[in-house]
Short mmCIF file of C-alpha atoms in Angstrom, two decimals:
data_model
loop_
_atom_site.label_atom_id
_atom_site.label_comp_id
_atom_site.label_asym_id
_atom_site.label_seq_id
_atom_site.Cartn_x
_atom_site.Cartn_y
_atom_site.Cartn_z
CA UNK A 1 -29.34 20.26 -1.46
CA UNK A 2 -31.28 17.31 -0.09
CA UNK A 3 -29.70 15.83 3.69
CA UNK A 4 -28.19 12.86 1.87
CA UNK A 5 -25.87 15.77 -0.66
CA UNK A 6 -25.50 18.13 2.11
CA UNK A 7 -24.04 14.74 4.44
CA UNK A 8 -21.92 13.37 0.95
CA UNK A 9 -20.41 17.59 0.81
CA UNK A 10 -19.41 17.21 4.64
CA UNK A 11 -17.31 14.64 3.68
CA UNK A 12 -15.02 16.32 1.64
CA UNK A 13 -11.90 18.40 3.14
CA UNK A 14 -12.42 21.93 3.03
CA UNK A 15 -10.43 22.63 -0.09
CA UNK A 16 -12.58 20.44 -2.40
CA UNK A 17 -15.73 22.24 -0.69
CA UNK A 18 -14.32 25.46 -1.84
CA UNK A 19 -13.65 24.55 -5.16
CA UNK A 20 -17.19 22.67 -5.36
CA UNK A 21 -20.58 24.45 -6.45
CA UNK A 22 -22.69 21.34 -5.00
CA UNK A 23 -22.82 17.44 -4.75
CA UNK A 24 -26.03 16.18 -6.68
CA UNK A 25 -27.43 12.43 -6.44
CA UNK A 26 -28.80 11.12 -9.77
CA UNK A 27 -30.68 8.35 -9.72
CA UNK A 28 -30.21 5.15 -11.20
CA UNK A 29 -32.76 2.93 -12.88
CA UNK A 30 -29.92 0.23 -12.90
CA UNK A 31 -29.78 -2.29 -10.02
CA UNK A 32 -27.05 -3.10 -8.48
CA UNK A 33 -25.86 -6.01 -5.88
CA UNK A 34 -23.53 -5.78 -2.90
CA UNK A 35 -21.84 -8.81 -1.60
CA UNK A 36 -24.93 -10.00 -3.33
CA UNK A 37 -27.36 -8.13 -1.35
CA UNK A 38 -29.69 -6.54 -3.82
CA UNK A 39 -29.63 -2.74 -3.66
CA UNK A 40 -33.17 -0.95 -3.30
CA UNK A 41 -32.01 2.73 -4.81
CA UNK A 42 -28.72 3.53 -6.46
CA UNK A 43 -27.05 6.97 -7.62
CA UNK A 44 -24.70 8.54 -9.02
CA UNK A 45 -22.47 10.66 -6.77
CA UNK A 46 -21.83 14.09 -9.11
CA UNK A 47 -19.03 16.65 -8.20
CA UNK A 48 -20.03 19.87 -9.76
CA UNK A 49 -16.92 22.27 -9.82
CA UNK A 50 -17.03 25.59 -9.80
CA UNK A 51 -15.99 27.57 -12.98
CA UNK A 52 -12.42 29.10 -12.61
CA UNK A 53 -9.58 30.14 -14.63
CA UNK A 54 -8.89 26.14 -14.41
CA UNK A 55 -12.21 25.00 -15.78
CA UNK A 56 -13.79 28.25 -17.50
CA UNK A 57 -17.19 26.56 -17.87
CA UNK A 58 -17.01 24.89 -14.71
CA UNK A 59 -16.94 20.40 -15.16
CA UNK A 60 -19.13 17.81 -13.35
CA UNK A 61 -17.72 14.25 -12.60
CA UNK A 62 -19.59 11.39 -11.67
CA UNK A 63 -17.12 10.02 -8.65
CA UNK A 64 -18.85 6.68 -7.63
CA UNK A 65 -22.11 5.49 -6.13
CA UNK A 66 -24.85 6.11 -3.55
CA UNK A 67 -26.66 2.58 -2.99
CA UNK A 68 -28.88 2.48 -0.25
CA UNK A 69 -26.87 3.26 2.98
CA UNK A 70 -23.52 2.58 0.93
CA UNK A 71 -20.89 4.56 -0.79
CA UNK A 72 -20.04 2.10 -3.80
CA UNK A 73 -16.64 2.47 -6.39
CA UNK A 74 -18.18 -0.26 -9.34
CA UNK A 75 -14.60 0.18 -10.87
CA UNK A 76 -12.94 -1.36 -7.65
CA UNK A 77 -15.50 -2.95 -6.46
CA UNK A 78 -14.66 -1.07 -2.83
CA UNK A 79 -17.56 -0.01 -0.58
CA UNK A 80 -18.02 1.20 2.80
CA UNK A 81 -20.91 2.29 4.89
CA UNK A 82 -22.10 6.06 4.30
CA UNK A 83 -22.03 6.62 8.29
CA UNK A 84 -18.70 5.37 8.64
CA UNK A 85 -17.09 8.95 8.08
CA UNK A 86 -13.43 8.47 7.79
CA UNK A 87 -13.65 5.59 5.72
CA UNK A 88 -16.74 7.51 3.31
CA UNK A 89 -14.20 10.14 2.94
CA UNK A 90 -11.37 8.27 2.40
CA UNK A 91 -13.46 6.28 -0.65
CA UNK A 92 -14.73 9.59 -1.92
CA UNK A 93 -11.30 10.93 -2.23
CA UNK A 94 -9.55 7.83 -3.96
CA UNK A 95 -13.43 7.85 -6.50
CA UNK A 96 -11.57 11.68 -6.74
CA UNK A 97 -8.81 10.85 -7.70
CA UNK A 98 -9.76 8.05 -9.88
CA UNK A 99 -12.36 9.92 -12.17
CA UNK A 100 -10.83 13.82 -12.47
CA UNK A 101 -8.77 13.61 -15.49
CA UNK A 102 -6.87 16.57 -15.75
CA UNK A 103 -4.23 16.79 -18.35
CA UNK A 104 -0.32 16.07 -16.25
CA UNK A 105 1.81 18.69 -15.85
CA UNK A 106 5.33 19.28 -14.31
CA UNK A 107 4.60 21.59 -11.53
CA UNK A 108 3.02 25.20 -10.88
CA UNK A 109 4.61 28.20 -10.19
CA UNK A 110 3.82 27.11 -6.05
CA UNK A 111 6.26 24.11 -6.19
CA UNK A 112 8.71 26.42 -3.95
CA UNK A 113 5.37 26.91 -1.31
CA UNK A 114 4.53 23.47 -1.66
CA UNK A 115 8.04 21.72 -1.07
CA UNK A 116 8.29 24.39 1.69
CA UNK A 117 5.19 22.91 3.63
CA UNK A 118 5.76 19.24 2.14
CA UNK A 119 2.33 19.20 0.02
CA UNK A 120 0.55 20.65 -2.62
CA UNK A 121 -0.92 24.31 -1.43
CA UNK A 122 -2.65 24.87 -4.90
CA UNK A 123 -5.80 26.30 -4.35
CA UNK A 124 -7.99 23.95 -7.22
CA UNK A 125 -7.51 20.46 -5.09
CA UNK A 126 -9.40 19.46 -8.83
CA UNK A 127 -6.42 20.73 -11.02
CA UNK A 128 -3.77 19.97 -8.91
CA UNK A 129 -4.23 16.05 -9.53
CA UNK A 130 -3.10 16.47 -12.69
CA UNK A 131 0.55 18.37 -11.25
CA UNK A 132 3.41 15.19 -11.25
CA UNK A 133 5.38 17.45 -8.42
CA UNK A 134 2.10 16.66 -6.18
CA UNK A 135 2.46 12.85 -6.57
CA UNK A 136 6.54 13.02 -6.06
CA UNK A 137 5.16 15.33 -2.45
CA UNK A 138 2.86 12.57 -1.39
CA UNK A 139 5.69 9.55 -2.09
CA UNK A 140 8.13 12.02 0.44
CA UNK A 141 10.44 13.07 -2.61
CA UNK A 142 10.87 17.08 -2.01
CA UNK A 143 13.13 18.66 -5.07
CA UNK A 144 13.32 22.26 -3.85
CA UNK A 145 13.19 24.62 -0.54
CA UNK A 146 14.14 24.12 2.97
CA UNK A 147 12.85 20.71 3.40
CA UNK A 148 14.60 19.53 0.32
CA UNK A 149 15.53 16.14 0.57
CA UNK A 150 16.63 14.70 -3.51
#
């Protein structure tokens, strides 16, 4: 991994690390403007997940740009500078959430864990976007265990 990857991987929270084989920057022959400030070099930012029982041949998703000293979502049109660290990783994880698209599902057989500790425990941070029981966690609506509160 080149220092710009290996700074982009820092960014994520420990479980996405785990699940991740590497970041890799592609470049872009497209140019881009910011603001419209013309951007010298642009890349792709590319998640490459690990093969599990979850994704048997492993999946790659291109999560939002690299311009210059910018992290860039085109869809949103959101930026922020790449040494600003909390709000990088706060960008990276909304591009996240935005481009995995795992197929819904209810819940896993860790919903009791989960509503137990008032978030998703699931060990695939990748798959678990796709689990509705996750989003009901994250808007305070816990159905089962000790902290239930429907």
């Amino acid at each position: 991994m080149n220092p710009r990857e290996q700074k982009i991987w820092y960014l994520f929270p420990r479980q996405y690390v785990a699940a991740m084989s590497s970041i890799t920057l592609v470049e872009l022959k497209a140019k881009y403007k910011i603001n419209g400030v013309k951007v010298d070099k642009t890349y792709n930012i590319v998640a490459n997940i690990r093969p599990s029982a979850y994704y048997p041949t492993g999946k790659s998703i291109v999560l939002c740009k690299l311009c210059d000293d910018m992290i860039y979502n085109p869809d949103t049109g959101e930026w922020v500078y790449f040494s600003d660290i909390e709000e990088a990783r706060d960008l990276l994880l909304r591009c996240v959430k935005a481009s995995c698209t795992t197929a819904s599902f209810g819940c896993c057989s860790k919903y009791e864990e989960c509503s137990n500790k008032g978030q998703c425990v699931h060990e695939n941070p990748f798959y678990s976007l796709g689990c509705v029981y996750r989003s009901r966690l994250e808007s305070g609506s816990i159905f089962y265990g000790e902290n239930c509160n429907i």
